[in-house]
Structures are given as structure tokens and as C-alpha cells.
Tab-separated table of C-alpha atoms in Angstrom:
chain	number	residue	atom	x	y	z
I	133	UNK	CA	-23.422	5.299	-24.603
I	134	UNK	CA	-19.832	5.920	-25.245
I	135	UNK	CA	-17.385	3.697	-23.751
I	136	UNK	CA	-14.501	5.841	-23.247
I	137	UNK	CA	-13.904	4.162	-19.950
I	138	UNK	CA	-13.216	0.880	-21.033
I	139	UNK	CA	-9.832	1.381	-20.813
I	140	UNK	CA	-9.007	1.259	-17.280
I	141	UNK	CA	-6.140	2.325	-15.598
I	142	UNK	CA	-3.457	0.165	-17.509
I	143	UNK	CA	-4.967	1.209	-20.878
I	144	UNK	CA	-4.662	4.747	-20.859
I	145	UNK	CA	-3.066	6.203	-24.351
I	146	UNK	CA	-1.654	9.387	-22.976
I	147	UNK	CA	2.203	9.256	-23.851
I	148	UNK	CA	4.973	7.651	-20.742
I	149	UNK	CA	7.625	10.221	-22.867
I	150	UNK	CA	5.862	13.476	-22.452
I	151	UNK	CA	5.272	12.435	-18.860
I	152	UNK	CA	8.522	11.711	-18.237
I	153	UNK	CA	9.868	15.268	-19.470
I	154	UNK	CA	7.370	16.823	-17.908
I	155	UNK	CA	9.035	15.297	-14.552
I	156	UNK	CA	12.174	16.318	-15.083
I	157	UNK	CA	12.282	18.726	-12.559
I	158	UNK	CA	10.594	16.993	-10.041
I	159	UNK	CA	11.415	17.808	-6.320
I	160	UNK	CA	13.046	20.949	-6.621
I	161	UNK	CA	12.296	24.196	-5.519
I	162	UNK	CA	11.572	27.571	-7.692
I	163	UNK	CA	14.827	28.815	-6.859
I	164	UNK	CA	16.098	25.629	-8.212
I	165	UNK	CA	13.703	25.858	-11.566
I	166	UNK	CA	14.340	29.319	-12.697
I	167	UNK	CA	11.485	30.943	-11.141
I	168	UNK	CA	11.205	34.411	-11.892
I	169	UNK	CA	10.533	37.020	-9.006
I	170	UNK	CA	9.737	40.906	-9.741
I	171	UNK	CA	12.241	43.520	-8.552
I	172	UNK	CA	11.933	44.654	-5.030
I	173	UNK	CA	9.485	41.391	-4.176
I	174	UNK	CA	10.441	38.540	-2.037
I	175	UNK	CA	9.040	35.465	-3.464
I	176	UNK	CA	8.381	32.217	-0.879
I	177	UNK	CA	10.339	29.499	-2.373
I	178	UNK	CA	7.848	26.581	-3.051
I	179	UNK	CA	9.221	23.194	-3.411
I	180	UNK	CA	8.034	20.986	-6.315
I	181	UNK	CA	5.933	17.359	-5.973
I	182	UNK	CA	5.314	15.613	-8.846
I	183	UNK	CA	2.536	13.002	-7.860
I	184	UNK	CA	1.205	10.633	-10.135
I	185	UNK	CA	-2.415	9.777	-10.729
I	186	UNK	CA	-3.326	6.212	-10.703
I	187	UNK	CA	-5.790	7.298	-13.912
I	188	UNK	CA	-6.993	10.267	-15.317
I	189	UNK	CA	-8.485	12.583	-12.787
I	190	UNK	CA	-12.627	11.925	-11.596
I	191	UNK	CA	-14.230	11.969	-8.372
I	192	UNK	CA	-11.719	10.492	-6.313
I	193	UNK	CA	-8.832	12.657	-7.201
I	194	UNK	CA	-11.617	15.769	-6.146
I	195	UNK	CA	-9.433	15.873	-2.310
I	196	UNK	CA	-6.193	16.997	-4.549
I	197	UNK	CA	-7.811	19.397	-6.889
I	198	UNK	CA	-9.787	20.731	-3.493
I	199	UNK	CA	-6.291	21.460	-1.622
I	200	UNK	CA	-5.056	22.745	-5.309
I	201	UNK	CA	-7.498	25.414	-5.484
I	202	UNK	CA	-8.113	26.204	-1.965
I	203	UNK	CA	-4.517	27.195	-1.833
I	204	UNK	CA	-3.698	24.372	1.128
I	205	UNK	CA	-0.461	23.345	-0.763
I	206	UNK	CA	0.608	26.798	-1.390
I	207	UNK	CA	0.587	27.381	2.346
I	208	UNK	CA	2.331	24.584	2.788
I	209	UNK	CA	5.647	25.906	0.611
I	210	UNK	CA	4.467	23.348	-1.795
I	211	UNK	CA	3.877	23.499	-5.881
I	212	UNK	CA	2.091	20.165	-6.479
I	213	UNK	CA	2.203	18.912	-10.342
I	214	UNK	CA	-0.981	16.028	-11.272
I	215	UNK	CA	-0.055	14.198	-13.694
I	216	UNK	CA	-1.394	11.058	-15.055
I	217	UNK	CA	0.866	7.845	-15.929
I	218	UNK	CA	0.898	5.865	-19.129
I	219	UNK	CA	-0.220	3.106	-16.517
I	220	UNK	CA	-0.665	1.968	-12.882
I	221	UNK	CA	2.613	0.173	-12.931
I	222	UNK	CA	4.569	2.965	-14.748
I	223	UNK	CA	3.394	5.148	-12.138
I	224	UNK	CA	5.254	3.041	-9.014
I	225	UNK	CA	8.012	2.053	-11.011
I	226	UNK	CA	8.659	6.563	-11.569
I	227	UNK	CA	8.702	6.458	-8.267
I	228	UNK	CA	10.795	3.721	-7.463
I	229	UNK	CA	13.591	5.198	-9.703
I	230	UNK	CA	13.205	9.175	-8.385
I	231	UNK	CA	11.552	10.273	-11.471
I	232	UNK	CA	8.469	11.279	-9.493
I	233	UNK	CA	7.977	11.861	-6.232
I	234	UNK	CA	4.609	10.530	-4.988
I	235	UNK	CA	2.370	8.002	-6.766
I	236	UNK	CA	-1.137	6.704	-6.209
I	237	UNK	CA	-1.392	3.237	-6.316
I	238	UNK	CA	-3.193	-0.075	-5.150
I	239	UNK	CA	-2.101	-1.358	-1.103
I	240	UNK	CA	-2.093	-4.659	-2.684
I	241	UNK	CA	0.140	-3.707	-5.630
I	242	UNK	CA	2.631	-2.127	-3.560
I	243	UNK	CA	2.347	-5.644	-1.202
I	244	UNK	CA	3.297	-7.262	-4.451
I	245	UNK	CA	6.381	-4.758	-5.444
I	246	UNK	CA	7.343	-4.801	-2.357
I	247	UNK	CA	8.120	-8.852	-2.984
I	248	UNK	CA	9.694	-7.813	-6.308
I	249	UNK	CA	12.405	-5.670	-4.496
I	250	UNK	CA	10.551	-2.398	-5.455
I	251	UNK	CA	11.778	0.182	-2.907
I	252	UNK	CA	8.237	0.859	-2.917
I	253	UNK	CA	6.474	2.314	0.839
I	254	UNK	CA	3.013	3.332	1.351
I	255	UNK	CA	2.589	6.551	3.070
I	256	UNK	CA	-0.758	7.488	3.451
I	257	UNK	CA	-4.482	6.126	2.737
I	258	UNK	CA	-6.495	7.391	0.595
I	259	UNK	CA	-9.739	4.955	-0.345
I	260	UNK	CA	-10.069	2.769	3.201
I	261	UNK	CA	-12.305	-0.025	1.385
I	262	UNK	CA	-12.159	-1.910	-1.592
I	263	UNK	CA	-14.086	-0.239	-4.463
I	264	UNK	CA	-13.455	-3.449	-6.967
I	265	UNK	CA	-16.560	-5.347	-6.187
I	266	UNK	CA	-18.255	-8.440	-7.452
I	267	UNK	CA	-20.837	-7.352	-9.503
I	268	UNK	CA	-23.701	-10.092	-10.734
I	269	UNK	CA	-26.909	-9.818	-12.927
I	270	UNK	CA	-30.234	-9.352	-11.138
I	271	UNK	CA	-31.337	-11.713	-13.642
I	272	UNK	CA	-28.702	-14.280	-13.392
I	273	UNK	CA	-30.395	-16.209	-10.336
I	274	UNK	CA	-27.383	-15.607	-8.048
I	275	UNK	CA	-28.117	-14.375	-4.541
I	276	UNK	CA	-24.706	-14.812	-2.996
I	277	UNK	CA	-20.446	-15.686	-4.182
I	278	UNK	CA	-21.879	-19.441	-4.123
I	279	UNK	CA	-24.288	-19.407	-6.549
I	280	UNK	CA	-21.794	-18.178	-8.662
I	281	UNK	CA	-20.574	-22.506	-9.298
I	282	UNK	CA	-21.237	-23.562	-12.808
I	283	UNK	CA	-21.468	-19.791	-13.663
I	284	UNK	CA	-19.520	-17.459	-16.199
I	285	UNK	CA	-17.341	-14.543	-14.487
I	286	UNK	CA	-15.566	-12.190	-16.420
I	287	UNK	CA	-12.261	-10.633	-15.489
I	288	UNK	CA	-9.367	-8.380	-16.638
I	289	UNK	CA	-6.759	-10.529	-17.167
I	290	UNK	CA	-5.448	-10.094	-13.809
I	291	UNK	CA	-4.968	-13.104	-11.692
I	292	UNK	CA	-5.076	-11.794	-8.325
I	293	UNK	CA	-9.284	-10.514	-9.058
I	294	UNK	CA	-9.498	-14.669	-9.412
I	295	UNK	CA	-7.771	-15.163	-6.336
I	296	UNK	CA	-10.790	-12.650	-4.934
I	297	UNK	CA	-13.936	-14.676	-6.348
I	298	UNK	CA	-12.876	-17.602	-5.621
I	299	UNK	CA	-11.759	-16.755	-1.792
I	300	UNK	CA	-15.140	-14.537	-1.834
I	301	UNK	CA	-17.044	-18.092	-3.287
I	302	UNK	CA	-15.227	-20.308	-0.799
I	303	UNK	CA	-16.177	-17.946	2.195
I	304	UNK	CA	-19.463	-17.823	1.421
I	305	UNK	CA	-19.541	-22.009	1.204
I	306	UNK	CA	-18.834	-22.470	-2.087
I	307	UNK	CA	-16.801	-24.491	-4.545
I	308	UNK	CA	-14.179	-22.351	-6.388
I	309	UNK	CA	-13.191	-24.990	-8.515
I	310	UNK	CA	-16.706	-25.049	-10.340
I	311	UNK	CA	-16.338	-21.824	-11.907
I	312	UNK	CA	-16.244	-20.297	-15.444
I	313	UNK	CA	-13.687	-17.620	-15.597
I	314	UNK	CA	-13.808	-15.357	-19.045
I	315	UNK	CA	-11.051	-13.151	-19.779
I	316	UNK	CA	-12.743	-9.906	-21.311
I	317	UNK	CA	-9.860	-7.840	-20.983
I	318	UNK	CA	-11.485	-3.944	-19.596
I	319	UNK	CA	-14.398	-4.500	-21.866
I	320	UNK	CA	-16.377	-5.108	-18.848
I	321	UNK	CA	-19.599	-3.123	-19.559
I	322	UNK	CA	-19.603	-4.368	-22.757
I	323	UNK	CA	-19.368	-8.052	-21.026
I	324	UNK	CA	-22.641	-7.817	-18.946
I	325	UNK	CA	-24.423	-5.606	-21.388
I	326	UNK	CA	-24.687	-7.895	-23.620
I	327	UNK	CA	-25.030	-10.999	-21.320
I	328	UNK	CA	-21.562	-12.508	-22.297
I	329	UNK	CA	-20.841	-13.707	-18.913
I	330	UNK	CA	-22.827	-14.051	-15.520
I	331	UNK	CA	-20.593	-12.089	-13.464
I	332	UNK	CA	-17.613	-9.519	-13.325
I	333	UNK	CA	-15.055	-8.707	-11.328
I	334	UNK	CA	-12.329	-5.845	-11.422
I	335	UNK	CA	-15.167	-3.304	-11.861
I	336	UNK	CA	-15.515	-0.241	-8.978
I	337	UNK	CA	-18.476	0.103	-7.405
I	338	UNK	CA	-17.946	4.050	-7.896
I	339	UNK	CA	-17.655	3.421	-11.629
I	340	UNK	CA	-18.748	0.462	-13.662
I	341	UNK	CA	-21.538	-0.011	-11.191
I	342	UNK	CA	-22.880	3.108	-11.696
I	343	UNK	CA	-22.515	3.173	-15.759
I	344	UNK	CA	-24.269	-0.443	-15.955
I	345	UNK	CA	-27.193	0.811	-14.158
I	346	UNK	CA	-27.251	4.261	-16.210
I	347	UNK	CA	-27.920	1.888	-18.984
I	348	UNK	CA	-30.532	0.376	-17.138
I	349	UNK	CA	-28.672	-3.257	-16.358
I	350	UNK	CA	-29.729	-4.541	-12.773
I	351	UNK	CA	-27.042	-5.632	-10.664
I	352	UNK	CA	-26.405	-7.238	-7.118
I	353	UNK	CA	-22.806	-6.130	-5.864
I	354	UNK	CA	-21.194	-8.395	-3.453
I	355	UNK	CA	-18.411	-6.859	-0.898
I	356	UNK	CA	-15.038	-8.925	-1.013
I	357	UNK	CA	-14.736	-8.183	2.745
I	358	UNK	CA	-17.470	-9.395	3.734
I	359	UNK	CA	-16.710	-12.913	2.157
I	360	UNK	CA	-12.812	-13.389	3.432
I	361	UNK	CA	-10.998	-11.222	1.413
I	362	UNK	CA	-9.187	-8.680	4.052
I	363	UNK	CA	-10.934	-5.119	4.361
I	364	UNK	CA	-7.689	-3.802	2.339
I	365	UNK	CA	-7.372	-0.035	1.273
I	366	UNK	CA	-8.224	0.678	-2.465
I	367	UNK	CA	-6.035	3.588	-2.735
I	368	UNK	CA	-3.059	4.642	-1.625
I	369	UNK	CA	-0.320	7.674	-1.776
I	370	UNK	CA	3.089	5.434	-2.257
I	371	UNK	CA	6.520	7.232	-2.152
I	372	UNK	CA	10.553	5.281	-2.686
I	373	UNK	CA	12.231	4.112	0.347
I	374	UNK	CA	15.031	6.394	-0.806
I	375	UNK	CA	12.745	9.952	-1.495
I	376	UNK	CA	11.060	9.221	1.693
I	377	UNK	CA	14.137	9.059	3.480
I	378	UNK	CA	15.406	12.536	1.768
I	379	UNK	CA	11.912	14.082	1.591
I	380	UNK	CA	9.705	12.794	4.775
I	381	UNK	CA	8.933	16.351	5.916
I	382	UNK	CA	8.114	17.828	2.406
I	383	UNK	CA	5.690	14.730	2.330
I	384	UNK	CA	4.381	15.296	5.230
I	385	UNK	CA	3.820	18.526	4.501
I	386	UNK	CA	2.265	17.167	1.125
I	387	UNK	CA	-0.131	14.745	3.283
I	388	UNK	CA	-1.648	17.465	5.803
I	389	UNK	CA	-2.443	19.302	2.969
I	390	UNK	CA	-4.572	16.693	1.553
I	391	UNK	CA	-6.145	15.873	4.345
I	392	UNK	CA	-7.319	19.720	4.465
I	393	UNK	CA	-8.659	19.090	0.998
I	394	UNK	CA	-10.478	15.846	1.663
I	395	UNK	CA	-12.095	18.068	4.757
I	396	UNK	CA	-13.038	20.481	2.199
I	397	UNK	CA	-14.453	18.051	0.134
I	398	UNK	CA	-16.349	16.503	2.509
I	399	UNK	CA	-17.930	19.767	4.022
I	400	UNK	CA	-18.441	21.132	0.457
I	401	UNK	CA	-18.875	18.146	-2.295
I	402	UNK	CA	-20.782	20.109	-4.464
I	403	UNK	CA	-17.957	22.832	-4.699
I	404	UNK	CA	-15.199	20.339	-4.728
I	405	UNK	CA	-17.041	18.441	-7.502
I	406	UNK	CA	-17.737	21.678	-9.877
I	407	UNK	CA	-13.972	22.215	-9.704
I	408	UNK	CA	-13.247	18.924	-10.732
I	409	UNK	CA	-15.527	19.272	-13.875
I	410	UNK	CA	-14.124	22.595	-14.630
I	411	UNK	CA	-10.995	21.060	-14.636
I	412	UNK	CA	-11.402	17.627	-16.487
I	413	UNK	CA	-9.146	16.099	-18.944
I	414	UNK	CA	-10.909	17.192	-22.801
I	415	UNK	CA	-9.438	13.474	-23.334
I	416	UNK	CA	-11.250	11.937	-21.067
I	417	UNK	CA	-14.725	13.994	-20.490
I	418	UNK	CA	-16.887	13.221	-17.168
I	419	UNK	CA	-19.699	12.579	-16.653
I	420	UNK	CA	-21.478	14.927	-14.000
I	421	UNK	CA	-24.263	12.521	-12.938
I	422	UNK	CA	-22.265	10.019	-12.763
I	423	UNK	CA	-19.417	11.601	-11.014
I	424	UNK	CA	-21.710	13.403	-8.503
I	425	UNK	CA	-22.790	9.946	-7.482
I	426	UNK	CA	-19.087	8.292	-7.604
I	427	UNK	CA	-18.277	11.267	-5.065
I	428	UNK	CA	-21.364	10.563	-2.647
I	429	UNK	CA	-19.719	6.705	-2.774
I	430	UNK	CA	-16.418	7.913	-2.568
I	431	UNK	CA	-16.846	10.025	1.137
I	432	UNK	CA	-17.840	7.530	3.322
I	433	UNK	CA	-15.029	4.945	2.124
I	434	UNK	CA	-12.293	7.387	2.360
I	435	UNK	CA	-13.363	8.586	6.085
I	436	UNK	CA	-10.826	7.908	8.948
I	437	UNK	CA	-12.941	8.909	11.456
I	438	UNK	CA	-10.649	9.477	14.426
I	439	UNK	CA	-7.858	8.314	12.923
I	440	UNK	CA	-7.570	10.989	10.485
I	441	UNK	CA	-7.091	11.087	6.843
I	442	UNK	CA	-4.050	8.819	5.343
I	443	UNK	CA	-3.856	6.753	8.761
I	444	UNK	CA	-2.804	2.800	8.574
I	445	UNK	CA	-2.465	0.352	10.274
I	446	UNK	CA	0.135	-2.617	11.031
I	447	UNK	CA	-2.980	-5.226	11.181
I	448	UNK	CA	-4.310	-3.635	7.653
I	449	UNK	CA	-1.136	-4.583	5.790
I	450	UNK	CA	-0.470	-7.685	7.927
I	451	UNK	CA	-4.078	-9.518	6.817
I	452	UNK	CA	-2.841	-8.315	3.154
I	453	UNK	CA	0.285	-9.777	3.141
I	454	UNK	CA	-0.733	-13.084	4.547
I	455	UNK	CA	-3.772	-13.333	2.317
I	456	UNK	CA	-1.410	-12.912	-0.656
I	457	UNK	CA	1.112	-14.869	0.345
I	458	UNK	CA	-1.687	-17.767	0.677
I	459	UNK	CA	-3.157	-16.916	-2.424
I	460	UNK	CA	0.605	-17.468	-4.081
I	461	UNK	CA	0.888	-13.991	-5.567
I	462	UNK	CA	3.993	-12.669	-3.760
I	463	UNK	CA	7.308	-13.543	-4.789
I	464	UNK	CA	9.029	-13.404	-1.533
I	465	UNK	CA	8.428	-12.180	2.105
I	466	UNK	CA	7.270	-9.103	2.824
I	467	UNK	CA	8.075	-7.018	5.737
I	468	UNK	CA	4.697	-5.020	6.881
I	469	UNK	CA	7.135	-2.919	9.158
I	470	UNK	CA	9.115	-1.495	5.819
I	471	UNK	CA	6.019	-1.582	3.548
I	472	UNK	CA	4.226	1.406	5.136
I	473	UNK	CA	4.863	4.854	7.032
I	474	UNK	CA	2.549	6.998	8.980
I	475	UNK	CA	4.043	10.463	9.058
């Protein structure tokens, strides 16, 4: 198998320069741009988004290139630009300082810039449930986070997926301070291929899991909300205090038009998911088996139900923010009021 997904969202190798030009015109309209409209033909001024992938486009990004082809952002006035990100924190820090417009990012990243002073807001859900799931061997012997004591876990050198094992190992009646963390970097397939460590965490459920068990490795996946960790949203659509401000109805505009995609998507994954494929990054090829089951994952986690899609809630960010905050990973206080907008 080739591991071109190794790499995970803070290792992608496409350039932050050519990126950053391509955003230079970012928020403005065609009349603003140049656009170019035939004699005798009145041309709808569409306004430009720039939004930011939080890595290169697959399965979950299918919503966007849904309400991209369907023409949903057209009829909204809008000309929406994808565009990946040298890397997840590149991505909020564009946004941050107006060089993009909308980002995808991580509820609990934006908790954490939020604590840094990042004018950072969340404006709309997008994955309701975590998707980076504990993920054991069959064969290791463990049947639950506690069996995990005396055990090797591997992780991506990112201290708050430690702060999830061991909550998940001390929910579940176990003794975090018996365990064996292994930092592997993003090799994590590599990892439990090969029986390096017991355990690994950082991996999605929509992803890894589903490449380890192409390759015929039998795993047990244990939900982080089911074992204390709060029922946080994966995925988000984060804007800056001060383009949200300027811009609220152009997002909001922006978010409807989403939503009608993710509708699409859900009535029509097949169709939704062919479009995807057509248009996949040569850089980064998918995989259509493995995709078409990342999308059948994917639905049911990023349904609102009532709500409707990009809904949050005050309680949501609140059980963040105090789990962090117990967990020692933010910096100072965070206001849940100012962290998030529904629109």
C-alpha cells in the first residue's frame, strides 16, 4: 500500500507562498477583481470567499464541492475559492490576520487560540462528533481504555490526544499514570502495522481506521465520549472576530449554502462522491473504496437533525472549555459567549 496519507494535516507539502497569492484578492467582489462582462450583458456581481481546507479535499469536504457544482453558492451572489493550507494552524492564523476569509478547523483548536488572543470565532459545525478515536489491536488483549495500563500507545506528538487517553483510561477506571506513550509522529499505520505499539491515538475513524483494516489489521475503536472526554465537534467553519463583524451576512449567505450542499449530499452520496473523485487533488489521489466508506461514516456524524446544519451550542463549547482548562492546555480564560456565532 502506499502511504501517501501519512502526512496528516500539519504535514502537507503544498507551498504557504502560492497560497497566500492566490488569496490576495480574497473578499472582494468581480467588480472589484476585474471581471470581465460582454457588451450589452448585465453580469450579477458575485462576491469572493476564500475558505481554507483543514487538508486536502476527501469525503468530508464532498458538502462544499456538492454546493460548488450544484450552483448553491452562485445563487447565493457568492464565488467560493477551496484552497488547501500549508497546515491546520496556518489556516486559522490566515484568517486571524484577513488573508482568508473562512477556515476549517478543530472546535478544540479554536478553544485553544482563542486563549492565545487569536481573534478566532467559530461559526458553524460541520463534523458534530469526534472522528479521532482510540484505536487498539484485536490482538492486543485490550477490551476497554483500562486495559490499556502497562500498554504502548502511539501518538502524534500532540499533547492534548494524551490528555484524551488518559481522561478516556481514567473514565473507564483506569490508571493513567501506568501507561506507555510512543511518539510516532503521523506514521501511525505504519505504527500498528507493524506492531510497534499497542494502541494509537490521533487517527479518524473515517480514515486510518478504514486503511488499517484494508490491509487486513483488526482493530477495536473506542469513542472518547463515551469515556469522559466531552462529545466536542470535529470540524468546524471558523471566521476573525473582525471579518465576521464586516462580513456576517456574506457568511451567512456562505453557510445556507452549505447546508444546501450537505442536503444534497446526503440525499445523493453517490453523486456527491463521483464529483469529489472527479475533482481530486493529482497530489493527493483518493481512494474510491475507501472514500465511499469515509462518506457513509461521515453522514450520520455531521447530521443536525432539527437543529440544522452548522448549529451549536453554548453547553457544546462550555464542556470544551472546562475540560481543557482542567486538562491545563489553555493559556488563559476563555469566553464561550465570544468563541462561537450561530448566524
Amino acid at each position: 500500500m502506499k502511504f501517501q496519507f501519512w502526512m496528516k494535516r500539519a504535514s502537507l507539502v503544498l507551498s504557504l507562498v502560492l497560497v497566500a497569492s492566490a488569496m490576495a484578492g480574497c473578499g472582494k467582489s468581480e467588480s472589484q477583481t476585474g471581471g470581465v462582462t460582454e457588451p450589452g450583458v448585465a453580469k450579477q456581481e458575485e462576491t469572493e470567499l476564500t475558505v481554507l481546507l483543514d487538508w486536502y479535499p476527501n469525503a468530508v469536504h464532498s458538502f462544499l464541492i456538492a454546493a460548488e457544482e450544484q450552483g448553491y453558492f452562485k445563487e447565493a451572489g457568492l464565488k467560493v475559492k477551496l484552497q488547501t493550507p500549508a497546515d491546520t494552524n496556518d489556516a486559522l492564523k490566515l484568517v486571524a490576520t484577513g488573508k482568508a476569509d473562512l477556515a476549517i478547523s478543530y472546535q478544540m483548536q479554536v478553544a485553544i487560540s482563542r486563549s492565545e488572543n487569536i481573534p478566532i470565532v467559530s461559526v458553524g459545525s460541520i463534523v458534530r462528533h469526534p472522528l479521532n478515536q482510540l484505536f487498539v489491536l484485536e490482538s492486543s488483549g485490550v477490551k476497554s481504555p483500562k486495559d490499556l495500563e502497562g500498554k504502548s500507545i502511539g501518538y502524534p506528538s500532540v499533547p492534548l490526544d494524551e490528555s484524551i487517553v488518559k481522561t478516556m483510561v481514567e473514565g473507564d477506571g483506569g490508571d493513567a499514570s501506568k501507561l506507555n506513550f510512543v511518539d510516532i509522529g503521523w506514521d501511525l499505520i505504519p505504527a500498528m502495522t507493524t506492531k510497534r505499539v499497542d494502541a494509537i491515538i490521533g487517527g479518524y475513524v473515517n480514515h486510518e481506521k478504514l486503511l488499517l483494516e484494508k490491509e487486513g489489521i483488526k482493530l477495536l475503536a473506542f469513542e472518547p465520549a463515551k469515556y469522559g472526554v466531552p462529545d466536542y465537534y470535529e470540524l468546524v467553519f471558523t471566521a476573525s472576530e473582525d471579518g465576521l463583524n464586516k462580513n456576517s451576512a456574506t457568511i451567512k449567505k456562505f453557510l445556507e449554502a452549505a447546508a444546501k450542499g450537505q442536503e444534497y449530499t446526503a440525499k445523493h452520496p453517490q453523486e456527491a462522491l463521483q464529483t469529489l473523485l472527479d475533482k481530486q487533488n493529482s497530489d493527493f489521489p483518493l481512494d474510491p473504496d475507501i472514500e465511499k466508506q469515509s462518506l457513509e461514516t461521515l453522514l450520520p456524524l455531521m447530521d443536525a437533525g432539527s437543529e440544522g446544519f452548522g448549529s451549536q451550542t453554548v453547553e457544546s463549547w462550555q464542556a470544551v472549555v472546562d475540560w481543557l482548562k482542567k486538562q491545563g492546555q489553555l493559556r488563559n480564560d476563555v469566553d464561550v459567549e465570544k468563541a462561537f456565532r450561530n448566524l
